[in-house]
Short mmCIF file of N, CA and C in Angstrom, two decimals:
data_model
loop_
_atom_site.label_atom_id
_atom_site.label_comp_id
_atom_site.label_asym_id
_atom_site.label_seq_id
_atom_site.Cartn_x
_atom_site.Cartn_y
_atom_site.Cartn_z
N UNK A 754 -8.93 5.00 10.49
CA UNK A 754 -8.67 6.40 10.27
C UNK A 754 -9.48 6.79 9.05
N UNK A 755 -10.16 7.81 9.40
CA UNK A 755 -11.01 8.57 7.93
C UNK A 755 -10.32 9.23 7.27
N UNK A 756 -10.44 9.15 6.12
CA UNK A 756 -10.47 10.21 5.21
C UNK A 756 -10.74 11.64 4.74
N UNK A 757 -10.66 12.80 4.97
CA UNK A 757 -11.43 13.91 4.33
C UNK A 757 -12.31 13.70 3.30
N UNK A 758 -13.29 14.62 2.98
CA UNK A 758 -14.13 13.72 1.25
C UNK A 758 -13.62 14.62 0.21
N UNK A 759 -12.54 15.43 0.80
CA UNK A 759 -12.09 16.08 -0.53
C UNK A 759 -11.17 15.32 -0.78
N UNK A 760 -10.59 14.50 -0.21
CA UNK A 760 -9.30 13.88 0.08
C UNK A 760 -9.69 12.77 -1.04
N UNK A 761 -10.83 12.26 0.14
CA UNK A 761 -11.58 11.03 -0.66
C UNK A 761 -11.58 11.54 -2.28
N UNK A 762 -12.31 12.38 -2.54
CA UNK A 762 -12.63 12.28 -3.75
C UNK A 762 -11.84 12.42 -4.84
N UNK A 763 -10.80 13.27 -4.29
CA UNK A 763 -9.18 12.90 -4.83
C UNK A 763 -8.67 11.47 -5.71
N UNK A 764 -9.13 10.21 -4.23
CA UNK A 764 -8.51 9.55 -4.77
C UNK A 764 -9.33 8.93 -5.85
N UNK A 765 -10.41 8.89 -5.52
CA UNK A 765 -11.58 8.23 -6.35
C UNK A 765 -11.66 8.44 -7.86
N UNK A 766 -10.51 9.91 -8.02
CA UNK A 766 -11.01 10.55 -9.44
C UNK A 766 -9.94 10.07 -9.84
N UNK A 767 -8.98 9.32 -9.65
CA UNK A 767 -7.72 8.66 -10.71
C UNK A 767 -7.67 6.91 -10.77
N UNK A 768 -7.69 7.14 -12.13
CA UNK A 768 -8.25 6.01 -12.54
C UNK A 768 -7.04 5.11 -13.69
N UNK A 769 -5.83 5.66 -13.66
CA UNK A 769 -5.01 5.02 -14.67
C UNK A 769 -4.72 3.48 -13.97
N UNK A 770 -4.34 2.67 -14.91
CA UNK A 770 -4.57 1.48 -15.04
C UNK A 770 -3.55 0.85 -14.56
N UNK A 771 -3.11 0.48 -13.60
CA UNK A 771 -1.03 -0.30 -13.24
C UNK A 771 -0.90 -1.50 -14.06
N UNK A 772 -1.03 -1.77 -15.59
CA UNK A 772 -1.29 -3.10 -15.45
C UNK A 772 -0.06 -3.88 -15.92
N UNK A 773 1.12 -3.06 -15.89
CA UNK A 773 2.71 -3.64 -16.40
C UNK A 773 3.67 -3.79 -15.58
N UNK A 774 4.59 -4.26 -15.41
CA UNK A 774 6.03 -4.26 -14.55
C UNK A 774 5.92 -3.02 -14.75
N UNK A 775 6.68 -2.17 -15.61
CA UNK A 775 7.00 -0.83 -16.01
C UNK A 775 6.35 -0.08 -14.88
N UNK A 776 4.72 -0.14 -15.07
CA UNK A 776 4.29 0.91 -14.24
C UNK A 776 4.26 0.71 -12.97
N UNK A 777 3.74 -0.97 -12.48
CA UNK A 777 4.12 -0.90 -11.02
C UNK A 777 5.36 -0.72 -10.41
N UNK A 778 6.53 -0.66 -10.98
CA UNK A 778 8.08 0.01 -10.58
C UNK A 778 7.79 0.88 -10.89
N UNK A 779 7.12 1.64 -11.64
CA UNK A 779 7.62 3.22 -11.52
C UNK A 779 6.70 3.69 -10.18
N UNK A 780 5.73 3.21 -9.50
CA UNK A 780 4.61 3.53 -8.74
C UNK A 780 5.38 2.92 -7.34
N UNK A 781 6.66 2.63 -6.82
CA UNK A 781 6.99 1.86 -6.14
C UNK A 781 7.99 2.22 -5.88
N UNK A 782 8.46 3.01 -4.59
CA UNK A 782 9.56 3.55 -4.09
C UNK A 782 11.07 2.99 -4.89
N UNK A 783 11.80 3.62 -5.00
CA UNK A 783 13.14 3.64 -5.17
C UNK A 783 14.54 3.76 -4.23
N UNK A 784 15.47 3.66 -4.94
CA UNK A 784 16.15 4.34 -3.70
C UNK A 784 16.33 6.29 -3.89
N UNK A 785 16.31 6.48 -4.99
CA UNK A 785 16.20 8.00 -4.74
C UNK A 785 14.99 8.63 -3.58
N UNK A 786 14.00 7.88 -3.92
CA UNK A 786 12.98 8.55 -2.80
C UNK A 786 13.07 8.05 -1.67
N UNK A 787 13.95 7.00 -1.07
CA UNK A 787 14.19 6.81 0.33
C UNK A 787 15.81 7.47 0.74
N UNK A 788 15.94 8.25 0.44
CA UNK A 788 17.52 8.05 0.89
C UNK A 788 17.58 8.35 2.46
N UNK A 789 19.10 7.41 2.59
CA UNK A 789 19.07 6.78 4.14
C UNK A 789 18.57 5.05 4.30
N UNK A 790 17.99 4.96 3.41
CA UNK A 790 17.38 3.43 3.70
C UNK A 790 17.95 2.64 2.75
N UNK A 791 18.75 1.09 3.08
CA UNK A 791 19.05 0.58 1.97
C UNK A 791 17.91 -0.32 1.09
N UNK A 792 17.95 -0.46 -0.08
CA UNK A 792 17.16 -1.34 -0.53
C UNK A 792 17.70 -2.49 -0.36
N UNK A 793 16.56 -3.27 -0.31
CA UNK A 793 16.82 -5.15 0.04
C UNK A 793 15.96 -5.75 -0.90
N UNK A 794 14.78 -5.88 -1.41
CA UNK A 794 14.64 -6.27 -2.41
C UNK A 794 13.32 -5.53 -3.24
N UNK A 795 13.13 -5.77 -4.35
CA UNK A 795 12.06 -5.41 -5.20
C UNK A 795 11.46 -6.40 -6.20
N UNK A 796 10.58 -6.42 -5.91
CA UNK A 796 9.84 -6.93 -7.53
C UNK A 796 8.02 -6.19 -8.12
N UNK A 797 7.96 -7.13 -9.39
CA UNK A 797 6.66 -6.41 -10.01
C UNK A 797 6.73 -7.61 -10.63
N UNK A 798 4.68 -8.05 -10.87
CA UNK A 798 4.39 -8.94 -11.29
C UNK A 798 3.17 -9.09 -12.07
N UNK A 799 3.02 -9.03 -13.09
CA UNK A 799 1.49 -8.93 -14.00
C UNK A 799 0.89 -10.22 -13.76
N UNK A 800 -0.09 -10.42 -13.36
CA UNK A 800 -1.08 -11.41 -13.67
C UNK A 800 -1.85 -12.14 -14.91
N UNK A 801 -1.03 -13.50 -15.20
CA UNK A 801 -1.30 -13.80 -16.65
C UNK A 801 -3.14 -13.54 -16.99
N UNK A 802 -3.82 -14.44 -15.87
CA UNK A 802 -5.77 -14.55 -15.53
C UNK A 802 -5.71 -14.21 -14.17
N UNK A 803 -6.13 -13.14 -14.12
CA UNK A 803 -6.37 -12.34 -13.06
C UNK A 803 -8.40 -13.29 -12.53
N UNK A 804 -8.17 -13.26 -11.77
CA UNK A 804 -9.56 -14.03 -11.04
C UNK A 804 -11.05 -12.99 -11.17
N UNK A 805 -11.49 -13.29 -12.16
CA UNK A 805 -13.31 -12.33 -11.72
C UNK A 805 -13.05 -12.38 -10.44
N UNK A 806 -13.88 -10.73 -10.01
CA UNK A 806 -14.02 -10.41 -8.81
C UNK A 806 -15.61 -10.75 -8.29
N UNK A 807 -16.34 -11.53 -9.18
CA UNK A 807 -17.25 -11.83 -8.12
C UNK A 807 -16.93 -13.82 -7.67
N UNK A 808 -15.63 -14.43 -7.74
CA UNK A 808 -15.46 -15.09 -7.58
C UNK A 808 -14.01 -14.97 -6.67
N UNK A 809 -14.22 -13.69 -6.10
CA UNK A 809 -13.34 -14.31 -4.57
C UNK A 809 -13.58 -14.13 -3.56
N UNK A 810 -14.42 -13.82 -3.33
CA UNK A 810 -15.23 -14.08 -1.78
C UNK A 810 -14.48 -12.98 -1.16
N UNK A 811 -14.22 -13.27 0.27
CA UNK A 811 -13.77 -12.62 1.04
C UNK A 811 -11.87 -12.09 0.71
N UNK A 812 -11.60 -12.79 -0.08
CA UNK A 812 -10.29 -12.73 -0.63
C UNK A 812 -10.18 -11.51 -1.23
N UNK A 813 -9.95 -10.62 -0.51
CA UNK A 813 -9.64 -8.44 -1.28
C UNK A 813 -8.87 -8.70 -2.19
N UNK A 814 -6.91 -9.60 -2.12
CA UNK A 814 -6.47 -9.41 -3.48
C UNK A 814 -6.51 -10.31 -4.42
N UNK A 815 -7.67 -11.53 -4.50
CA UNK A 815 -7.79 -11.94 -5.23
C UNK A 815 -7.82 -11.67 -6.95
N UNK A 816 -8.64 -10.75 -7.07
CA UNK A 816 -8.83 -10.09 -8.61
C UNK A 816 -7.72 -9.00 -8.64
N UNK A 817 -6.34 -8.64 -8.05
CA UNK A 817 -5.58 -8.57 -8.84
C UNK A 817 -4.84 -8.53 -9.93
N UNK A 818 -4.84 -7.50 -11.15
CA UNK A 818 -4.15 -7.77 -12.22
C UNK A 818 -2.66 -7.67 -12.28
N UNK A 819 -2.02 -7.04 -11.11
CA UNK A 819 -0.74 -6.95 -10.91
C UNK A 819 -0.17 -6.29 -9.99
N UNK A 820 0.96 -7.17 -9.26
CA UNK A 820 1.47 -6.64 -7.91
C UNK A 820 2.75 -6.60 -7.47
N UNK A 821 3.19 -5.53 -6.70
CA UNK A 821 4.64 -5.47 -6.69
C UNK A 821 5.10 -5.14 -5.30
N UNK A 822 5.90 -5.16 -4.99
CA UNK A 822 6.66 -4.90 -3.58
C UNK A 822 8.11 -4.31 -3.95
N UNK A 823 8.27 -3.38 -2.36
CA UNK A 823 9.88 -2.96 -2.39
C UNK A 823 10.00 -2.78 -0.95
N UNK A 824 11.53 -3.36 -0.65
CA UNK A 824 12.10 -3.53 0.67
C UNK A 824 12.83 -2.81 0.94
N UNK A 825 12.93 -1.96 2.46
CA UNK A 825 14.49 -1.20 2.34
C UNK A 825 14.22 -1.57 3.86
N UNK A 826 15.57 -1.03 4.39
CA UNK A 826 16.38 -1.26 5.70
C UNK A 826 17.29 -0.16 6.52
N UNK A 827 16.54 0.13 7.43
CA UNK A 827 17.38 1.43 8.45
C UNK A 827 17.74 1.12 9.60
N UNK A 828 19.01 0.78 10.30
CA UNK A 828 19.17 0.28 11.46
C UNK A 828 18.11 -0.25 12.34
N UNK A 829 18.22 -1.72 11.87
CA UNK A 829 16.87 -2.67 12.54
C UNK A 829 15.38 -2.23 11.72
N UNK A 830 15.09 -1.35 11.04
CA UNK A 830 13.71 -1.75 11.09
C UNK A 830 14.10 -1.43 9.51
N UNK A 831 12.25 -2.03 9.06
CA UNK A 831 12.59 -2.72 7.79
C UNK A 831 11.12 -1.88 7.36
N UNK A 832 11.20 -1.56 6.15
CA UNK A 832 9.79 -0.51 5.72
C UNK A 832 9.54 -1.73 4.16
N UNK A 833 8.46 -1.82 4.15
CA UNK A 833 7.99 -2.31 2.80
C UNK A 833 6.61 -1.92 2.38
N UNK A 834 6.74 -2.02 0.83
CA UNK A 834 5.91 -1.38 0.19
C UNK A 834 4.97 -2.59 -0.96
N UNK A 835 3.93 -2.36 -0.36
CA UNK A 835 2.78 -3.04 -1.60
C UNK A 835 2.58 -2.75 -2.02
N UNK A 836 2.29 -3.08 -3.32
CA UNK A 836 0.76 -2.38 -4.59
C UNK A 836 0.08 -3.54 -5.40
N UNK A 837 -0.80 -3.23 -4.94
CA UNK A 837 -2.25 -4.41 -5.85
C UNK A 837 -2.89 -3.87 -6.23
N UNK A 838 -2.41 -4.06 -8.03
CA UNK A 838 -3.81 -2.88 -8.84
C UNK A 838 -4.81 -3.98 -9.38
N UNK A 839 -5.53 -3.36 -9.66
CA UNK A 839 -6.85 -3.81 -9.91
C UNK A 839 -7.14 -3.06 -11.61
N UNK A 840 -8.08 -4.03 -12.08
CA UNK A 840 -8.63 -3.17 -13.56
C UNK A 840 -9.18 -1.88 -13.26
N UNK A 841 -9.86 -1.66 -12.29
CA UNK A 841 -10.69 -0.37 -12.61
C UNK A 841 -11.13 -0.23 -10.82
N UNK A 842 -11.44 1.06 -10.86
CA UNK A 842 -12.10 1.51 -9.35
C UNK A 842 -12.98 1.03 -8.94
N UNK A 843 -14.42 0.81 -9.46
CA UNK A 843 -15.10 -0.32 -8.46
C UNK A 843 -14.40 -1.63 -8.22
N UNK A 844 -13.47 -2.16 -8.52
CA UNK A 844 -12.94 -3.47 -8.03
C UNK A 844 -12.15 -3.25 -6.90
N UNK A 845 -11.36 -2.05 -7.18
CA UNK A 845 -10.31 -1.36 -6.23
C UNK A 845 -11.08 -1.33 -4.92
N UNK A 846 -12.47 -0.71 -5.17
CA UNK A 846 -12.58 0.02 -4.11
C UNK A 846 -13.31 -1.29 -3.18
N UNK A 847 -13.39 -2.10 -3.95
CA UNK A 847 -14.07 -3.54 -2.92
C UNK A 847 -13.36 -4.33 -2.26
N UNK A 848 -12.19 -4.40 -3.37
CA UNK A 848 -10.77 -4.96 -2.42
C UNK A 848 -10.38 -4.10 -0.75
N UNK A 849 -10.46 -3.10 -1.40
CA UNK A 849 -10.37 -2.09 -0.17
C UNK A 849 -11.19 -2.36 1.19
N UNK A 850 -12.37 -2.51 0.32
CA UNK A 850 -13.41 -2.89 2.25
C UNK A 850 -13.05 -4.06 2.53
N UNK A 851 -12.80 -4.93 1.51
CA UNK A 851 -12.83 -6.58 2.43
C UNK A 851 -11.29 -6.11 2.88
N UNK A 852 -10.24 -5.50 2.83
CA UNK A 852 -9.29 -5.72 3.65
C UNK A 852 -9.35 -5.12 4.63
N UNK A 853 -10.31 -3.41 4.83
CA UNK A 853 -10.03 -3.17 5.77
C UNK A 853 -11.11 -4.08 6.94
N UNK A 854 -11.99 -4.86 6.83
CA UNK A 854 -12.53 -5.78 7.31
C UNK A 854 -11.74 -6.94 7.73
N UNK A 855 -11.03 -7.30 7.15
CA UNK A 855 -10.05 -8.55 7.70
C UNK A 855 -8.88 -7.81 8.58
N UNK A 856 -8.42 -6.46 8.26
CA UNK A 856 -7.68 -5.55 9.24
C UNK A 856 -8.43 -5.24 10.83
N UNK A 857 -9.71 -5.20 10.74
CA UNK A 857 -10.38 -5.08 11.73
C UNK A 857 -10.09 -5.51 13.09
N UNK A 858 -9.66 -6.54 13.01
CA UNK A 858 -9.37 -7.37 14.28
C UNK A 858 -8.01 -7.34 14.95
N UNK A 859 -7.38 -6.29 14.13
CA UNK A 859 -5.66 -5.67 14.49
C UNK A 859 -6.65 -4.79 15.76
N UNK A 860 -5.19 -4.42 16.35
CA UNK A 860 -5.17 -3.05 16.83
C UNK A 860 -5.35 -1.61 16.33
N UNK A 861 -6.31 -0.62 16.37
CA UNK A 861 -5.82 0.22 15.14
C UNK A 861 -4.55 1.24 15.70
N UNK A 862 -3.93 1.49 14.61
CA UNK A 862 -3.16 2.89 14.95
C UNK A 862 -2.87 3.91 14.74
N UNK A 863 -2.65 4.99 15.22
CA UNK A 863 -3.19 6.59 15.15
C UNK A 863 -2.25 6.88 14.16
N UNK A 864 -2.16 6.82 13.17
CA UNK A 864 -1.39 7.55 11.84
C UNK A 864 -2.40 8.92 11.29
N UNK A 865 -1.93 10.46 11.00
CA UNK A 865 -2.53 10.85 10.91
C UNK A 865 -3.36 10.59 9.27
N UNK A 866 -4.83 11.30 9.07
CA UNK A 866 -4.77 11.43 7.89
C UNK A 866 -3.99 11.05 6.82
N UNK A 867 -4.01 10.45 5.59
CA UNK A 867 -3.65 10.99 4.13
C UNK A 867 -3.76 11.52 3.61
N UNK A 868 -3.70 12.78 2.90
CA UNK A 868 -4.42 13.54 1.67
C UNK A 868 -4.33 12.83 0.69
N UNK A 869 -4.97 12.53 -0.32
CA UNK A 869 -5.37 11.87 -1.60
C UNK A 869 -5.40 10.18 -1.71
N UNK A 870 -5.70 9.88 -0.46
CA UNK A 870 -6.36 8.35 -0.15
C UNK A 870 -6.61 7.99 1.01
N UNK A 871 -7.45 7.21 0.66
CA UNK A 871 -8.66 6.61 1.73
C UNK A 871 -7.89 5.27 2.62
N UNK A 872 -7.16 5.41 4.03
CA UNK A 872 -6.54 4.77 4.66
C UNK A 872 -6.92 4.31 5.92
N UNK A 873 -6.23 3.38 6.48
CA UNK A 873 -6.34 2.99 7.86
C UNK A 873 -4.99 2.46 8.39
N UNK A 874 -4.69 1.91 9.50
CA UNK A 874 -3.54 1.74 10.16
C UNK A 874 -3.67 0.88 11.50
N UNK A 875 -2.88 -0.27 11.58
CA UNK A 875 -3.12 -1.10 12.61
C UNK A 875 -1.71 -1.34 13.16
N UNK A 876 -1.97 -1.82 14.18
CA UNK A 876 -0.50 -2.94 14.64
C UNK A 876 -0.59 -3.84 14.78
N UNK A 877 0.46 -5.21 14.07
CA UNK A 877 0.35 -6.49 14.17
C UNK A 877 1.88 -7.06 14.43
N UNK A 878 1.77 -8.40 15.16
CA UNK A 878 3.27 -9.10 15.01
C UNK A 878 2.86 -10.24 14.64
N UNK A 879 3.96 -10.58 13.72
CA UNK A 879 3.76 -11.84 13.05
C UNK A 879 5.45 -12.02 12.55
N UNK A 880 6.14 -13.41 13.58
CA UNK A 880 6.86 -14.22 13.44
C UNK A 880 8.10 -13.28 14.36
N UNK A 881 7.52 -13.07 15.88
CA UNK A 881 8.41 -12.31 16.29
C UNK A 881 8.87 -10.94 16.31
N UNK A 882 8.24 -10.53 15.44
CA UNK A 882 8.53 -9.09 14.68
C UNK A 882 7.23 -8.07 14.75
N UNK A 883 7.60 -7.18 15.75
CA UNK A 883 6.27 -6.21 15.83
C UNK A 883 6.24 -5.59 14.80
N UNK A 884 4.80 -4.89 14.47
CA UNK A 884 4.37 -4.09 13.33
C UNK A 884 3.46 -3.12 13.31
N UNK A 885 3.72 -2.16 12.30
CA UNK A 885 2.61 -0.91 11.65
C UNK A 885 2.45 -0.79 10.80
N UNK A 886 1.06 -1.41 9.89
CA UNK A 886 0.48 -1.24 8.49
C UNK A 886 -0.27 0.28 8.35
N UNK A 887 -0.13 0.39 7.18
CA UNK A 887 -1.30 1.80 6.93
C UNK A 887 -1.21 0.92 5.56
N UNK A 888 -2.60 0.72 5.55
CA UNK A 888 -3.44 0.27 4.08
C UNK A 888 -3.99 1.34 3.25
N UNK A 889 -3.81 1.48 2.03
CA UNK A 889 -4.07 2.70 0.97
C UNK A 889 -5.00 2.66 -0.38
N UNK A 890 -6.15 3.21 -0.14
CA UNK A 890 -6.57 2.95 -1.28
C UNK A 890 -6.90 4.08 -2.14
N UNK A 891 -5.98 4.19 -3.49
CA UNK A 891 -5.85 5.36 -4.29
C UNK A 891 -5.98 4.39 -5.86
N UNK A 892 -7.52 5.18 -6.31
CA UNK A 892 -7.72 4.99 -7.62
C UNK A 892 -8.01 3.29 -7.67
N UNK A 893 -7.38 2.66 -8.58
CA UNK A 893 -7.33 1.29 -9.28
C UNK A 893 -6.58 0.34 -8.24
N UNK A 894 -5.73 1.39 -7.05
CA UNK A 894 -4.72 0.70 -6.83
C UNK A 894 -4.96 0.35 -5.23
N UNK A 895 -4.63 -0.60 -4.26
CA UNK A 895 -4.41 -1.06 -2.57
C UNK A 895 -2.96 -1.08 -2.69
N UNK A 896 -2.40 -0.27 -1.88
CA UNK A 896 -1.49 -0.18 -1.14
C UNK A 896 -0.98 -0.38 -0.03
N UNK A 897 0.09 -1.35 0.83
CA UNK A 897 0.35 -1.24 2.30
C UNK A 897 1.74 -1.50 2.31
N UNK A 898 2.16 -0.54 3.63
CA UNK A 898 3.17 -0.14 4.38
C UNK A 898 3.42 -0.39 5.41
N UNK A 899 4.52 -1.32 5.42
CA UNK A 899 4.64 -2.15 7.24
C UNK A 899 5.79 -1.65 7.40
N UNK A 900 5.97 -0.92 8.43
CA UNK A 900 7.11 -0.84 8.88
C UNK A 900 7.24 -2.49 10.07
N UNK A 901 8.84 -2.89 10.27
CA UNK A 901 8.84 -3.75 11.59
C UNK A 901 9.69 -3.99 12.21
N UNK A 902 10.07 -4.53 12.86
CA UNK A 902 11.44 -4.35 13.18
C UNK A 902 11.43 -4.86 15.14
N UNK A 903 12.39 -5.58 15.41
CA UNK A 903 12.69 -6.13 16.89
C UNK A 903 13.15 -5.14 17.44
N UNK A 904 12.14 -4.78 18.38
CA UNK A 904 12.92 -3.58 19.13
C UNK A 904 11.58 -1.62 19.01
N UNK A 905 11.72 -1.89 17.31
CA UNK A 905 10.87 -0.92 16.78
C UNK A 905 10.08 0.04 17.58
N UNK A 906 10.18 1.23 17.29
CA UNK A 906 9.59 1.99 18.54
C UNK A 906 8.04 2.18 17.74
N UNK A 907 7.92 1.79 16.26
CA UNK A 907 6.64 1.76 15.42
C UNK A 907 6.30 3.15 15.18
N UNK A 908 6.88 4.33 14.94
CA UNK A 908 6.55 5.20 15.25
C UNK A 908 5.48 5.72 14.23
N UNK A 909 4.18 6.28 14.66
CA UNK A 909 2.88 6.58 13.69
C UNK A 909 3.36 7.60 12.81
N UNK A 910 4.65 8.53 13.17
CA UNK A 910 5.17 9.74 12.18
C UNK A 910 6.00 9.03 11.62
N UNK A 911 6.42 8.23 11.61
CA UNK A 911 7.44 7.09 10.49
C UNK A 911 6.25 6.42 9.61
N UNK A 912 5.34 6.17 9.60
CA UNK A 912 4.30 5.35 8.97
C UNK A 912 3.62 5.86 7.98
N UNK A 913 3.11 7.71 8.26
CA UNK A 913 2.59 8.49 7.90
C UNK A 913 3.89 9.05 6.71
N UNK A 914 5.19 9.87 7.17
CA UNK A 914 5.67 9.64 5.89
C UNK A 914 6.09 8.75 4.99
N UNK A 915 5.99 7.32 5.33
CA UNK A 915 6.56 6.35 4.74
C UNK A 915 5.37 5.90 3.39
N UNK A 916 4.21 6.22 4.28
CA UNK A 916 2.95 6.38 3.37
C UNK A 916 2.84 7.07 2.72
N UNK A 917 2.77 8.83 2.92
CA UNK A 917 3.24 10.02 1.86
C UNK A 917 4.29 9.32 0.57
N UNK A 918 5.06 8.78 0.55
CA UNK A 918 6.04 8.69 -0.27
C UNK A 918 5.33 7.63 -1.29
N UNK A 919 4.83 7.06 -0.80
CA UNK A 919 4.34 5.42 -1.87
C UNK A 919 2.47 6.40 -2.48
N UNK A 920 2.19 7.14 -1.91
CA UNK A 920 1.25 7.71 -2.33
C UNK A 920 1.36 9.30 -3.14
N UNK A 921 2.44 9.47 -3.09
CA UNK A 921 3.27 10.34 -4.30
C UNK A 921 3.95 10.13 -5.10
N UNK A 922 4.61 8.67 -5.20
CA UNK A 922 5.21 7.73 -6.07
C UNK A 922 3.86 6.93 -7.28
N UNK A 923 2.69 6.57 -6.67
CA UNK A 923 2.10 6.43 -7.22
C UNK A 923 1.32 7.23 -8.03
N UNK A 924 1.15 8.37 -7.65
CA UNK A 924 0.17 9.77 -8.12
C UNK A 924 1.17 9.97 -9.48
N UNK A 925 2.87 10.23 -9.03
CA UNK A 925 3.45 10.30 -10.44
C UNK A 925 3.54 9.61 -11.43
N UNK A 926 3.69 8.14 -10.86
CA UNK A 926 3.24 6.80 -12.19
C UNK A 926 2.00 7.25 -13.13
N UNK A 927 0.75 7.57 -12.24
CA UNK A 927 -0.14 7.93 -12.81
C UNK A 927 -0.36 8.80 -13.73
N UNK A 928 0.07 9.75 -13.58
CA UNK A 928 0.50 11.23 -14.43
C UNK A 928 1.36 11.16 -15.88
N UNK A 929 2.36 9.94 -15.51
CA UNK A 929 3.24 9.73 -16.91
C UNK A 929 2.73 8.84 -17.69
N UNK A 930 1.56 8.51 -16.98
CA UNK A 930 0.67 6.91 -18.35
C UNK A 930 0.63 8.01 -19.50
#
């Protein structure tokens, strides 16, 4: 899925830095911004030596400086949230191609647009459990959103706001650096 280039350039122009617990929880759904969904788990994690990025090859989150996740739960299906920031936007934005390159070989799926990041969207199952990623790349930061769930109807308008939310959660982290 493309981007707009106003969209694009949106995201390209924010550049604050995630590089604490603090900020990757604040950039990382809650339960106020899901309500209806329970939370199941969360964390945030700084990277003591984050890996030079011309020493990981094909590995997108290798050069990682810090990464966090959050889980919630709505009758059977399960939404989770990534974030892998990076020092700065050219690293971001390289992580970005090698994943959506290793995403390649999914199925893609029709999620519409983002406004203010550069995304794509596949379907995968892995361990029984069907799935819908939309991968996000805004500023410093890769983002992804799986919804999954046995049964899951996967729906691309469940994916798309589930994405809105982690990409307005992050825009405000950004804003309060």
């Amino acid at each position: 899925m493309r981007t707009p280039a106003r969209a694009r350039a949106s995201a390209a122009g924010f550049s604050t830095a995630f590089n604490t617990e603090q900020k990757i929880q604040a950039a990382l759904p809650d339960p106020d911004s899901m309500k209806g969904w329970k939370p199941k788990t969360g964390k945030a994690h700084v990277v003591e030596q984050p890996t030079p990025p011309a020493q990981c090859g094909p590995d997108w989150d290798c050069a990682a400086v810090a990464d966090g996740s959050a889980k919630f739960e709505e009758v059977g299906e399960i939404v989770t949230f990534h974030l892998y920031a990076f020092a700065d936007q050219p690293t971001a934005q390289d992580a970005c191609r090698k994943e959506t390159t290793q995403m390649a070989k999914y199925t893609k799926a029709e999620v519409a647009p983002l406004d203010g990041a550069t995304s794509h969207a596949y379907y995968r199952n892995a361990g029984g459990l069907d799935g819908i990623n939309v991968s996000l790349c805004l500023g410093t930061v890769v983002g992804r959103v799986t919804i999954e769930g046995g049964g899951s109807n996967l729906d691309p308008k469940t994916a798309h706001s589930m994405s809105r939310i982690l990409i307005d959660r992050v825009r405000k982290a950004a804003t309060a650096s």
